Tab-separated table of C-alpha atoms and ligand atoms in Angstrom:
chain	number	residue	atom	x	y	z
U	1	MET	CA	-17.797	-12.558	-11.033
U	2	LYS	CA	-15.021	-13.485	-8.607
U	3	ASN	CA	-14.958	-13.096	-4.845
U	4	ILE	CA	-11.562	-12.382	-3.339
U	5	ILE	CA	-10.803	-11.844	0.328
U	6	LEU	CA	-7.853	-9.645	1.228
U	7	PHE	CA	-6.735	-10.657	4.699
U	8	GLY	CA	-4.188	-9.102	7.054
U	9	ALA	CA	-3.551	-7.702	10.522
U	10	PRO	CA	-4.240	-4.033	11.308
U	11	GLY	CA	-1.384	-2.170	9.621
U	12	ALA	CA	-0.770	-4.829	6.971
U	13	GLY	CA	-1.978	-2.430	4.296
U	14	LYS	CA	-5.267	-4.123	3.313
U	15	GLY	CA	-7.153	-0.893	2.756
U	16	THR	CA	-4.457	0.716	0.602
U	17	GLN	CA	-3.839	-2.401	-1.455
U	18	ALA	CA	-7.542	-3.237	-1.879
U	19	GLY	CA	-8.108	0.296	-3.213
U	20	LEU	CA	-5.253	-0.008	-5.723
U	21	LEU	CA	-6.392	-3.451	-6.875
U	22	ALA	CA	-10.019	-2.345	-7.217
U	23	GLU	CA	-8.935	0.544	-9.431
U	24	LYS	CA	-6.624	-1.553	-11.605
U	25	PHE	CA	-8.888	-4.566	-12.081
U	26	ASP	CA	-12.309	-2.850	-11.898
U	27	LEU	CA	-13.368	-4.597	-8.719
U	28	ILE	CA	-15.903	-3.504	-6.157
U	29	HIS	CA	-14.049	-2.761	-2.924
U	30	LEU	CA	-16.096	-3.745	0.132
U	31	SER	CA	-14.451	-2.591	3.357
U	32	THR	CA	-16.405	-3.333	6.527
U	33	GLY	CA	-14.238	-0.814	8.429
U	34	GLU	CA	-15.200	1.928	5.934
U	35	MET	CA	-18.879	0.920	5.940
U	36	LEU	CA	-18.938	1.057	9.749
U	37	ARG	CA	-17.113	4.419	9.857
U	38	ARG	CA	-19.680	5.781	7.368
U	39	GLU	CA	-22.536	4.663	9.652
U	40	VAL	CA	-20.828	6.374	12.605
U	41	SER	CA	-20.167	9.624	10.753
U	42	GLN	CA	-23.772	9.728	9.471
U	43	GLY	CA	-25.032	9.141	13.009
U	44	THR	CA	-27.360	6.293	11.988
U	45	PRO	CA	-28.827	4.035	14.734
U	46	LEU	CA	-26.324	1.353	13.713
U	47	GLY	CA	-23.514	3.917	13.806
U	48	MET	CA	-24.506	4.930	17.333
U	49	ARG	CA	-24.471	1.287	18.395
U	50	VAL	CA	-20.984	0.574	17.061
U	51	LYS	CA	-19.219	3.876	17.786
U	52	GLY	CA	-18.051	2.952	21.305
U	53	ILE	CA	-17.115	-0.584	20.267
U	54	MET	CA	-14.853	0.704	17.493
U	55	GLU	CA	-13.349	3.402	19.691
U	56	ARG	CA	-12.309	0.733	22.198
U	57	GLY	CA	-10.748	-1.362	19.415
U	58	ASP	CA	-13.183	-4.244	19.983
U	59	LEU	CA	-14.628	-6.168	17.098
U	60	VAL	CA	-18.181	-5.306	16.132
U	61	GLY	CA	-20.718	-8.165	16.387
U	62	ASP	CA	-20.642	-10.798	13.637
U	63	ASP	CA	-24.351	-10.304	12.815
U	64	ILE	CA	-23.834	-6.597	12.219
U	65	VAL	CA	-20.972	-6.911	9.750
U	66	VAL	CA	-22.470	-9.893	7.925
U	67	ASN	CA	-25.683	-7.893	7.520
U	68	LEU	CA	-23.751	-5.001	5.991
U	69	ILE	CA	-22.113	-7.358	3.511
U	70	ALA	CA	-25.432	-9.069	2.728
U	71	LYS	CA	-27.047	-5.707	2.047
U	72	ALA	CA	-24.209	-4.662	-0.272
U	73	LEU	CA	-24.506	-7.938	-2.203
U	74	ASP	CA	-28.301	-7.629	-2.412
U	75	ASN	CA	-28.408	-4.192	-3.852
U	76	GLY	CA	-27.209	-5.122	-7.323
U	77	ARG	CA	-27.133	-1.840	-9.189
U	78	ASN	CA	-26.739	-0.035	-5.902
U	79	GLU	CA	-24.959	3.051	-4.714
U	80	LEU	CA	-21.600	1.282	-5.124
U	81	LEU	CA	-22.237	0.663	-8.779
U	82	ASP	CA	-23.833	4.054	-9.310
U	83	GLU	CA	-20.448	5.607	-8.674
U	84	TRP	CA	-19.121	3.859	-11.756
U	85	ASP	CA	-19.535	5.102	-15.256
U	86	GLU	CA	-21.209	2.733	-17.653
U	87	LEU	CA	-18.004	1.949	-19.506
U	88	ARG	CA	-16.259	0.760	-16.357
U	89	LEU	CA	-19.275	-1.302	-15.378
U	90	ARG	CA	-19.376	-3.004	-18.783
U	91	ARG	CA	-15.655	-3.707	-18.657
U	92	ALA	CA	-15.898	-5.118	-15.127
U	93	CYS	CA	-18.748	-7.448	-16.073
U	94	GLY	CA	-17.388	-8.381	-19.512
U	95	ILE	CA	-20.475	-6.940	-21.246
U	96	GLY	CA	-19.975	-5.634	-24.789
U	97	PRO	CA	-20.726	-1.978	-25.691
U	98	ASP	CA	-23.913	-2.856	-27.584
U	99	ASP	CA	-25.235	-5.603	-25.302
U	100	PRO	CA	-27.937	-4.715	-22.778
U	101	LEU	CA	-26.859	-4.288	-19.166
U	102	PRO	CA	-28.534	-6.795	-16.857
U	103	GLU	CA	-30.811	-5.594	-14.035
U	104	LYS	CA	-28.234	-6.665	-11.458
U	105	PRO	CA	-24.739	-6.502	-12.941
U	106	GLN	CA	-22.277	-8.501	-10.837
U	107	PRO	CA	-18.660	-7.380	-11.055
U	108	SER	CA	-15.986	-9.112	-9.016
U	109	ILE	CA	-15.609	-8.091	-5.398
U	110	ILE	CA	-12.604	-7.650	-3.128
U	111	TYR	CA	-13.451	-7.981	0.571
U	112	ASP	CA	-11.259	-5.919	2.915
U	113	GLY	CA	-11.412	-6.428	6.690
U	114	PHE	CA	-13.959	-9.215	6.409
U	115	PRO	CA	-14.278	-12.009	7.533
U	116	ARG	CA	-12.491	-11.340	10.808
U	117	THR	CA	-13.736	-14.250	12.937
U	118	VAL	CA	-14.278	-17.931	12.172
U	119	GLN	CA	-17.997	-17.364	12.787
U	120	GLN	CA	-17.972	-14.675	10.057
U	121	CYS	CA	-16.298	-17.177	7.675
U	122	GLN	CA	-19.096	-19.659	8.279
U	123	MET	CA	-21.770	-16.996	7.901
U	124	LEU	CA	-20.157	-15.821	4.643
U	125	GLU	CA	-20.217	-19.352	3.293
U	126	PHE	CA	-23.923	-19.581	4.007
U	127	LEU	CA	-24.500	-16.158	2.444
U	128	PHE	CA	-22.616	-17.151	-0.711
U	129	GLN	CA	-24.721	-20.300	-1.027
U	130	LYS	CA	-27.881	-18.192	-0.857
U	131	LYS	CA	-26.619	-15.638	-3.372
U	132	GLN	CA	-25.063	-18.212	-5.705
U	133	ARG	CA	-21.600	-16.804	-5.278
U	134	LYS	CA	-18.443	-18.679	-4.436
U	135	LEU	CA	-15.180	-17.799	-2.788
U	136	ASP	CA	-12.337	-17.838	-5.302
U	137	CYS	CA	-9.311	-16.866	-3.265
U	138	VAL	CA	-8.094	-15.598	0.098
U	139	ILE	CA	-4.936	-13.506	-0.105
U	140	SER	CA	-3.147	-12.875	3.150
U	141	ILE	CA	-0.738	-9.940	3.369
U	142	ASP	CA	2.014	-11.152	5.633
U	143	VAL	CA	3.849	-8.544	7.752
U	144	PRO	CA	6.032	-9.169	10.847
U	145	GLN	CA	4.580	-7.955	14.147
U	146	GLU	CA	7.243	-5.229	14.811
U	147	GLU	CA	6.648	-3.737	11.376
U	148	LEU	CA	2.857	-3.725	11.983
U	149	VAL	CA	3.274	-1.801	15.226
U	150	ARG	CA	5.674	0.673	13.582
U	151	ARG	CA	3.249	1.321	10.709
U	152	ILE	CA	0.155	1.803	12.864
U	153	HIS	CA	1.988	4.296	15.048
U	154	GLU	CA	3.178	6.163	11.978
U	155	ARG	CA	-0.378	6.210	10.612
U	156	ALA	CA	-1.687	7.394	13.988
U	157	LEU	CA	0.368	10.583	13.640
U	158	ILE	CA	-1.467	11.621	10.489
U	159	SER	CA	-4.861	9.909	10.757
U	160	ASN	CA	-7.887	11.313	12.484
U	161	ARG	CA	-9.239	7.863	13.260
U	162	SER	CA	-10.376	7.767	16.863
U	163	ASP	CA	-9.142	4.162	17.172
U	164	ASP	CA	-5.533	5.041	16.346
U	165	THR	CA	-4.397	5.780	19.909
U	166	GLU	CA	-1.743	3.819	21.827
U	167	ASP	CA	-4.026	1.674	24.066
U	168	VAL	CA	-6.587	1.073	21.377
U	169	ILE	CA	-3.942	0.005	18.864
U	170	ARG	CA	-2.619	-2.546	21.368
U	171	HIS	CA	-6.140	-3.841	21.929
U	172	ARG	CA	-6.830	-4.090	18.182
U	173	LEU	CA	-3.709	-6.214	17.777
U	174	GLU	CA	-4.852	-8.442	20.687
U	175	GLU	CA	-8.264	-8.827	19.098
U	176	TYR	CA	-6.490	-9.790	15.873
U	177	GLU	CA	-4.367	-12.474	17.585
U	178	ASP	CA	-7.341	-13.892	19.546
U	179	LYS	CA	-10.146	-13.820	17.047
U	180	THR	CA	-8.873	-13.029	13.558
U	181	ARG	CA	-5.706	-15.102	13.163
U	182	PRO	CA	-7.739	-18.365	13.394
U	183	VAL	CA	-9.404	-17.301	10.119
U	184	LEU	CA	-6.094	-18.148	8.395
U	185	ASP	CA	-6.239	-21.770	9.594
U	186	TYR	CA	-9.856	-21.959	8.510
U	187	TYR	CA	-8.934	-21.070	4.932
U	188	LYS	CA	-5.613	-22.936	4.901
U	189	VAL	CA	-7.538	-26.193	5.097
U	190	SER	CA	-9.637	-25.300	2.057
U	191	GLY	CA	-6.546	-24.725	-0.124
U	192	ARG	CA	-7.742	-21.304	-1.243
U	193	LEU	CA	-5.182	-19.355	0.771
U	194	VAL	CA	-2.291	-17.496	-0.847
U	195	MET	CA	0.308	-15.769	1.345
U	196	VAL	CA	1.938	-12.620	-0.006
U	197	ASP	CA	4.947	-10.889	1.576
U	198	GLY	CA	3.788	-7.411	2.629
U	199	SER	CA	6.833	-6.281	4.585
U	200	GLY	CA	8.262	-3.981	1.887
U	201	GLU	CA	7.134	-0.828	0.098
U	202	ILE	CA	3.516	-0.362	-1.031
U	203	SER	CA	4.562	-0.765	-4.684
U	204	GLU	CA	6.467	-4.007	-4.032
U	205	THR	CA	3.509	-5.588	-2.262
U	206	ASN	CA	1.220	-4.294	-4.961
U	207	THR	CA	3.275	-5.961	-7.706
U	208	ARG	CA	3.030	-9.313	-5.898
U	209	LEU	CA	-0.700	-8.912	-5.345
U	210	CYS	CA	-1.303	-7.982	-8.980
U	211	GLN	CA	0.386	-11.216	-10.080
U	212	VAL	CA	-1.966	-13.250	-7.873
U	213	LEU	CA	-5.017	-11.278	-8.978
U	214	GLN	CA	-4.169	-11.651	-12.658
U	215	TYR	CA	-4.063	-15.398	-12.182
U	216	VAL	CA	-7.266	-15.614	-10.113
U	217	LEU	CA	-9.290	-13.363	-12.435
U	218	ALA	CA	-8.206	-15.339	-15.501
U	219	GLN	CA	-9.548	-18.632	-14.099
A	1	ADP	P1	-7.820	-2.016	10.774
A	1	ADP	O1	-7.658	-3.249	9.942
A	1	ADP	O2	-6.749	-1.014	10.529
A	1	ADP	O3	-7.999	-2.310	12.239
A	1	ADP	P2	-10.562	-1.537	9.739
A	1	ADP	O4	-10.939	-0.277	9.064
A	1	ADP	O5	-10.590	-2.771	8.933
A	1	ADP	O6	-9.125	-1.229	10.353
A	1	ADP	O7	-11.511	-1.756	11.028
A	1	ADP	C1	-11.717	-0.754	12.003
A	1	ADP	C2	-12.642	-1.278	13.109
A	1	ADP	O8	-13.926	-1.587	12.548
A	1	ADP	C3	-12.195	-2.573	13.792
A	1	ADP	O9	-11.271	-2.351	14.835
A	1	ADP	C4	-13.540	-3.108	14.298
A	1	ADP	O10	-13.976	-2.432	15.447
A	1	ADP	C5	-14.491	-2.743	13.157
A	1	ADP	N1	-14.592	-3.828	12.127
A	1	ADP	C6	-14.244	-3.730	10.809
A	1	ADP	N2	-14.472	-4.881	10.169
A	1	ADP	C7	-14.966	-5.746	11.087
A	1	ADP	C8	-15.377	-7.100	11.044
A	1	ADP	N3	-15.332	-7.826	9.901
A	1	ADP	N4	-15.826	-7.672	12.188
A	1	ADP	C9	-15.888	-6.982	13.327
A	1	ADP	N5	-15.514	-5.696	13.452
A	1	ADP	C10	-15.050	-5.070	12.346
């Protein structure tokens, strides 16, 4: 039951890579961006609160995202796990075919887009203490600034995300520099940070990430 954070600037490829890794290693993929977009598209009270914030490219409040993560961790055999067939669940938890499944199976989790502020890092630490989880590794996908800008603009041409417009993209990158980059220093000190070169093709980055994951999951 490992907990792995995939860190990176907007455009670094966190979402794509987290999806590929989750599929390959049977991990639960928790993306705060996706969870928030789901709330917005379902028109929930929370979705209505965050819609404008996301459209401006601002970060959503720390309490809101930490609550989403806490809820996902609480649910145990929740809607995330319900999407899995039993075989995959058993494999992910290392439970044999004839052994009973526990009430709350706990596969490993890859966190994508969270934590994004130092405050969120501290809140996550507290949450992990309460839920008897621990952070195993933070993997940062490293991409030069010019390449990030090029990729987000390219994605903007095909995406229907309302926060993929010129001004908003610039603001998201500013928010990243101001509030999210300090997260790297926070984890550097703890010695759990691994930097991976993400400047090349999706498959190249994926190969590097798989090597790290293989090592972390075997510990
Ligand atoms: P990207 O990394 O491409 O900017 P995400 O899907 O991770 O995209 O996030 C989209 C938006 O959702 C962010 O710009 C922000 O408004 C909100 N968001 C996602 N995760 C967080 C978080 N951990 N803290 C605050 N806001 C968040």
